[in-house]
Every structure is written in C-alpha cells, then in structure tokens.
DNA sequence: CACCAGATCTTCT
DNA sequence: GAAGATCTGGTGG
C-alpha cells in the first residue's frame, strides 16, 4: 500500500488491504480480515460528525485511528477518505511471534490476532498510536505475495446497518475472527 | 459448540 | 447515565 492509496472510499481500501503485510516495530503479519466504516454509515463512529474521540477519522488519510472498545481493548483503524476508516480485525501472524505470544499470554497462532482487540494487543497498539502516520516507523508494509481471493460479508458486533456487506476476508484463511457464513 | 455473564471506562446524550 | 466496531472463562448439550 502506498500512502496515497488510503485517500479512497473505506470499502475500496478495506478490500485492497487483504493480503498485505503489516508490521508494527517489526511485529505483525498478513492482513486477513478488515471492515469499512464511513461518514454515511449509521454504524460508524463518524456518522454523527466530528467529536473528540473520532478526530483522527476526519484528519488526513493514511494515519491511524485508535479507540478504546468496551473500556478494555484497543482497536486499530486506518484512516481513508475524510470521515472514513478501515478496522483491522485479523492477521495471519508471521513476524515477531514470540513477542505476540508474550503480549497475549498464549501460544495458539490462530488466536494471537483473530479479532480487533486481540490484534491490537499482539501488535502493542494503544492510544499513543492515534493519529500516527502509517508510512513511517513504527509501521511498515509489504505487498501481497501472490493472487488474493477476497470475500465480502456482513460486519460483526454492530446493531445499525447490520446488513451492509463491508467485512472483507482472505477466503479460506484459518486466521479470521469468524469464518464466512455458510451459503446455501 | 452454543450461550451467557462479567470485566471496565470513555464518550456523548 | 446508558451504550458500546470486545474478549474471556464459565456452564450446559
């Protein structure tokens, strides 16, 4: 991902990010699950306009938006077009496994980064990263290594706009927080 | 595996 | 003062 690529609709960026490698201080892996949120979306923190918490969502694209979830967890978003962002929900861990295991207090690689709170904990993300530029340290990026099969489905944990298919997955990945719903 | 309660706190109404 | 873009550990099939 080039920094300029973030200045597009969140759903476009969310799909394009699948398969890229994200590292924070050299720790991370391949992005396998994302969700998009934008200004016109009732489920988005930005829906009601700028506030103290969501200020980063209305700042320049290509930066981080970090918020506290349920008073317990940090969640990492990547800011796109003004008022929109992509929530990182899961990685396939590939770098700094020992660091992630220590931060998470468990071994199972499938559970190290499967979920927004878990991912942020494994990467050492907290409020100090809010507003940080994504094209310099501690962040580093790598392109997909081959063809990427992206699947789209509904988002998780929301009550408004629950039917909007803005959750993107690396098809078949065992590292997602929840599998693609069964079709029939 | 499914369901549920509890933890914990910032933000906005 | 209520509501969360969640996670974990418990219980019961």
Coordinates of C-alpha atoms (C1' of nucleotides) in Angstrom, one line a residue:
Chain A
X1 CA 0.0 0.0 0.0
X2 CA 1.2 3.4 -0.9
X3 CA 0.2 6.2 1.5
X4 CA -1.8 7.9 -1.3
X5 CA -3.9 4.8 -1.7
X6 CA -5.7 5.5 1.5
X7 CA -7.4 8.5 0.1
X8 CA -10.2 6.4 -1.4
X9 CA -13.5 5.1 0.0
X10 CA -13.1 2.9 3.0
X11 CA -14.7 -0.2 1.4
X12 CA -12.3 0.0 -1.5
X13 CA -9.3 0.3 0.8
X14 CA -10.6 -2.4 3.1
X15 CA -10.8 -4.9 0.2
X16 CA -7.4 -3.8 -1.2
X17 CA -5.6 -4.3 2.1
X18 CA -6.4 -8.0 2.3
X19 CA -3.1 -9.9 1.7
X20 CA -0.8 -7.0 2.6
X21 CA 1.7 -7.5 5.4
X22 CA 1.6 -5.0 8.3
X23 CA 4.3 -4.7 10.8
X24 CA 4.5 -2.6 14.0
X25 CA 8.0 -2.4 15.4
X26 CA 8.7 -5.5 13.2
X27 CA 5.8 -7.5 14.7
X28 CA 2.8 -8.5 12.6
X29 CA 1.7 -10.5 9.7
X30 CA -0.7 -10.7 6.7
X31 CA -4.0 -8.9 6.9
X32 CA -6.8 -11.4 6.5
X33 CA -9.8 -9.5 7.8
X34 CA -11.0 -5.9 7.6
X35 CA -14.1 -3.8 8.0
X36 CA -15.1 -0.5 6.4
X37 CA -16.9 2.4 8.1
X38 CA -17.7 5.7 6.5
X39 CA -19.4 9.0 7.1
X40 CA -22.8 7.9 5.7
X41 CA -22.8 4.7 7.8
X42 CA -25.0 4.6 10.9
X43 CA -22.6 2.0 12.4
X44 CA -19.6 4.3 12.1
X45 CA -18.1 6.4 14.9
X46 CA -18.0 9.2 12.3
X47 CA -21.7 9.1 11.5
X48 CA -22.7 11.9 13.9
X49 CA -19.9 14.2 12.8
X50 CA -16.5 15.1 14.3
X51 CA -16.1 14.5 18.1
X52 CA -13.2 14.3 20.5
X53 CA -12.8 10.5 20.1
X54 CA -13.1 10.3 16.3
X55 CA -11.0 13.3 15.4
X56 CA -8.4 11.2 13.6
X57 CA -11.1 9.9 11.2
X58 CA -11.6 13.5 10.0
X59 CA -7.9 14.1 9.7
X60 CA -5.5 13.3 6.8
X61 CA -5.8 9.8 5.2
X62 CA -3.0 7.3 5.8
X63 CA -3.0 7.7 9.5
X64 CA -4.1 5.5 12.4
X65 CA -7.3 5.9 14.3
X66 CA -7.1 4.1 17.7
X67 CA -10.1 3.9 20.1
X68 CA -10.9 2.0 23.3
X69 CA -13.5 -0.7 23.0
X70 CA -15.8 -1.6 25.9
X71 CA -13.4 0.1 28.3
X72 CA -10.9 -2.8 27.9
X73 CA -9.5 -3.2 24.4
X74 CA -7.7 -1.0 21.9
X75 CA -8.8 -1.2 18.2
X76 CA -6.7 -0.1 15.3
X77 CA -8.2 1.6 12.2
X78 CA -6.5 3.1 9.1
X79 CA -8.0 6.4 8.1
X80 CA -9.2 6.7 4.5
X81 CA -11.3 9.4 2.8
X82 CA -12.4 12.1 5.3
X83 CA -14.7 10.6 7.9
X84 CA -14.0 7.0 6.9
X85 CA -11.7 4.3 8.1
X86 CA -10.8 0.6 7.9
X87 CA -10.9 -1.5 11.1
X88 CA -8.2 -4.2 11.2
X89 CA -9.8 -7.3 12.5
X90 CA -7.3 -10.2 12.0
X91 CA -3.8 -11.0 10.8
X92 CA -2.1 -14.3 10.0
X93 CA 0.9 -13.8 12.3
X94 CA 4.3 -14.1 10.5
X95 CA 6.8 -11.8 12.3
X96 CA 7.6 -11.4 16.0
X97 CA 5.7 -14.5 17.1
X98 CA 7.5 -14.6 20.4
X99 CA 6.6 -11.0 21.1
X100 CA 3.0 -11.6 20.3
X101 CA 2.8 -14.7 22.4
X102 CA 4.2 -12.8 25.3
X103 CA 1.8 -9.9 24.9
X104 CA -1.2 -12.1 24.5
X105 CA -0.2 -14.7 27.1
X106 CA -1.0 -17.7 24.9
X107 CA 0.7 -19.8 22.1
X108 CA -2.0 -20.7 19.6
X109 CA -1.2 -18.7 16.5
X110 CA -4.8 -18.9 15.4
X111 CA -5.8 -16.8 18.4
X112 CA -3.0 -14.3 18.5
X113 CA -4.5 -11.8 16.1
X114 CA -8.1 -13.1 15.4
X115 CA -10.2 -10.1 16.5
X116 CA -9.7 -6.3 16.6
X117 CA -8.8 -6.3 20.4
X118 CA -6.5 -9.3 20.1
X119 CA -4.7 -7.9 17.1
X120 CA -4.1 -4.5 18.8
X121 CA -2.8 -6.3 21.9
X122 CA -0.5 -8.5 19.9
X123 CA 0.9 -5.5 18.0
X124 CA 1.3 -3.4 21.1
X125 CA -1.2 -0.7 19.9
X126 CA -2.5 1.8 22.3
X127 CA -3.7 5.5 22.5
X128 CA -0.2 6.7 21.7
X129 CA -0.6 5.5 18.1
X130 CA -3.8 7.5 17.5
X131 CA -3.1 9.9 14.6
X132 CA 0.3 8.4 13.8
X133 CA 1.3 8.3 10.1
X134 CA 1.3 4.8 8.6
X135 CA 4.2 5.4 6.1
X136 CA 6.9 5.6 8.7
X137 CA 8.1 3.9 11.9
X138 CA 6.8 2.1 13.8
X139 CA 4.7 1.0 10.9
X140 CA 6.0 -1.0 7.9
X141 CA 4.2 -2.5 4.9
X142 CA 4.7 -5.3 2.4
X143 CA 2.7 -6.2 -0.7
X144 CA 0.7 -9.4 -1.2
X145 CA 2.9 -12.3 -2.3
X146 CA 0.5 -13.7 -4.8
X147 CA -3.1 -13.6 -6.1
X148 CA -5.5 -12.7 -3.3
X149 CA -9.1 -14.1 -3.1
X150 CA -11.2 -11.6 -1.2
X151 CA -14.7 -12.4 0.2
X152 CA -17.2 -9.8 1.4
X153 CA -19.8 -10.4 4.1
X154 CA -21.6 -8.5 6.9
X155 CA -19.8 -6.8 9.8
X156 CA -19.5 -8.1 13.3
X157 CA -20.8 -6.7 16.6
X158 CA -22.9 -3.9 15.3
X159 CA -26.6 -3.2 15.5
X160 CA -27.1 -0.5 13.0
X161 CA -26.6 -1.1 9.2
X162 CA -26.0 -4.7 10.2
X163 CA -26.7 -5.9 6.7
X164 CA -24.1 -3.8 4.9
X165 CA -21.5 -6.3 3.5
X166 CA -18.4 -4.3 4.4
X167 CA -16.4 -7.1 6.2
X168 CA -13.6 -8.4 3.9
X169 CA -11.8 -11.7 4.3
X170 CA -9.0 -13.6 2.8
X171 CA -11.0 -16.6 1.5
X172 CA -10.3 -19.8 3.4
X173 CA -7.9 -18.3 5.9
X174 CA -7.9 -20.1 9.3
X175 CA -6.8 -16.8 11.0
X176 CA -10.0 -14.8 10.6
X177 CA -12.0 -13.9 13.8
X178 CA -15.1 -15.6 12.4
X179 CA -15.5 -17.7 9.2
X180 CA -17.5 -16.7 6.2
X181 CA -21.2 -17.6 6.8
X182 CA -22.3 -20.8 5.2
X183 CA -24.2 -20.1 1.9
X184 CA -27.0 -22.5 0.8
Chain B
dC1 C1' -20.0 -26.0 20.2
dA2 C1' -23.7 -22.5 21.9
dC3 C1' -24.9 -19.3 25.1
dC4 C1' -24.1 -16.1 28.8
dA5 C1' -22.2 -13.0 32.4
dG6 C1' -18.6 -10.1 33.9
dA7 C1' -14.9 -7.0 33.3
dT8 C1' -14.2 -1.8 32.8
dC9 C1' -14.3 3.1 31.1
dT10 C1' -14.6 6.7 27.6
dT11 C1' -17.8 9.3 25.0
dC12 C1' -21.8 11.6 24.2
dT13 C1' -26.9 12.5 25.4
Chain C
dG1 C1' -26.5 7.6 32.9
dA2 C1' -26.6 4.4 29.1
dA3 C1' -24.4 2.3 25.4
dG4 C1' -20.9 0.3 23.1
dA5 C1' -16.9 -1.7 15.9
dT6 C1' -14.8 -7.0 22.5
dC7 C1' -12.7 -10.9 25.0
dT8 C1' -12.5 -14.5 28.3
dG9 C1' -13.9 -18.1 31.2
dG10 C1' -17.8 -20.4 32.8
dT11 C1' -21.7 -23.7 32.2
dG12 C1' -24.7 -26.9 29.8
dG13 C1' -25.7 -30.1 25.4

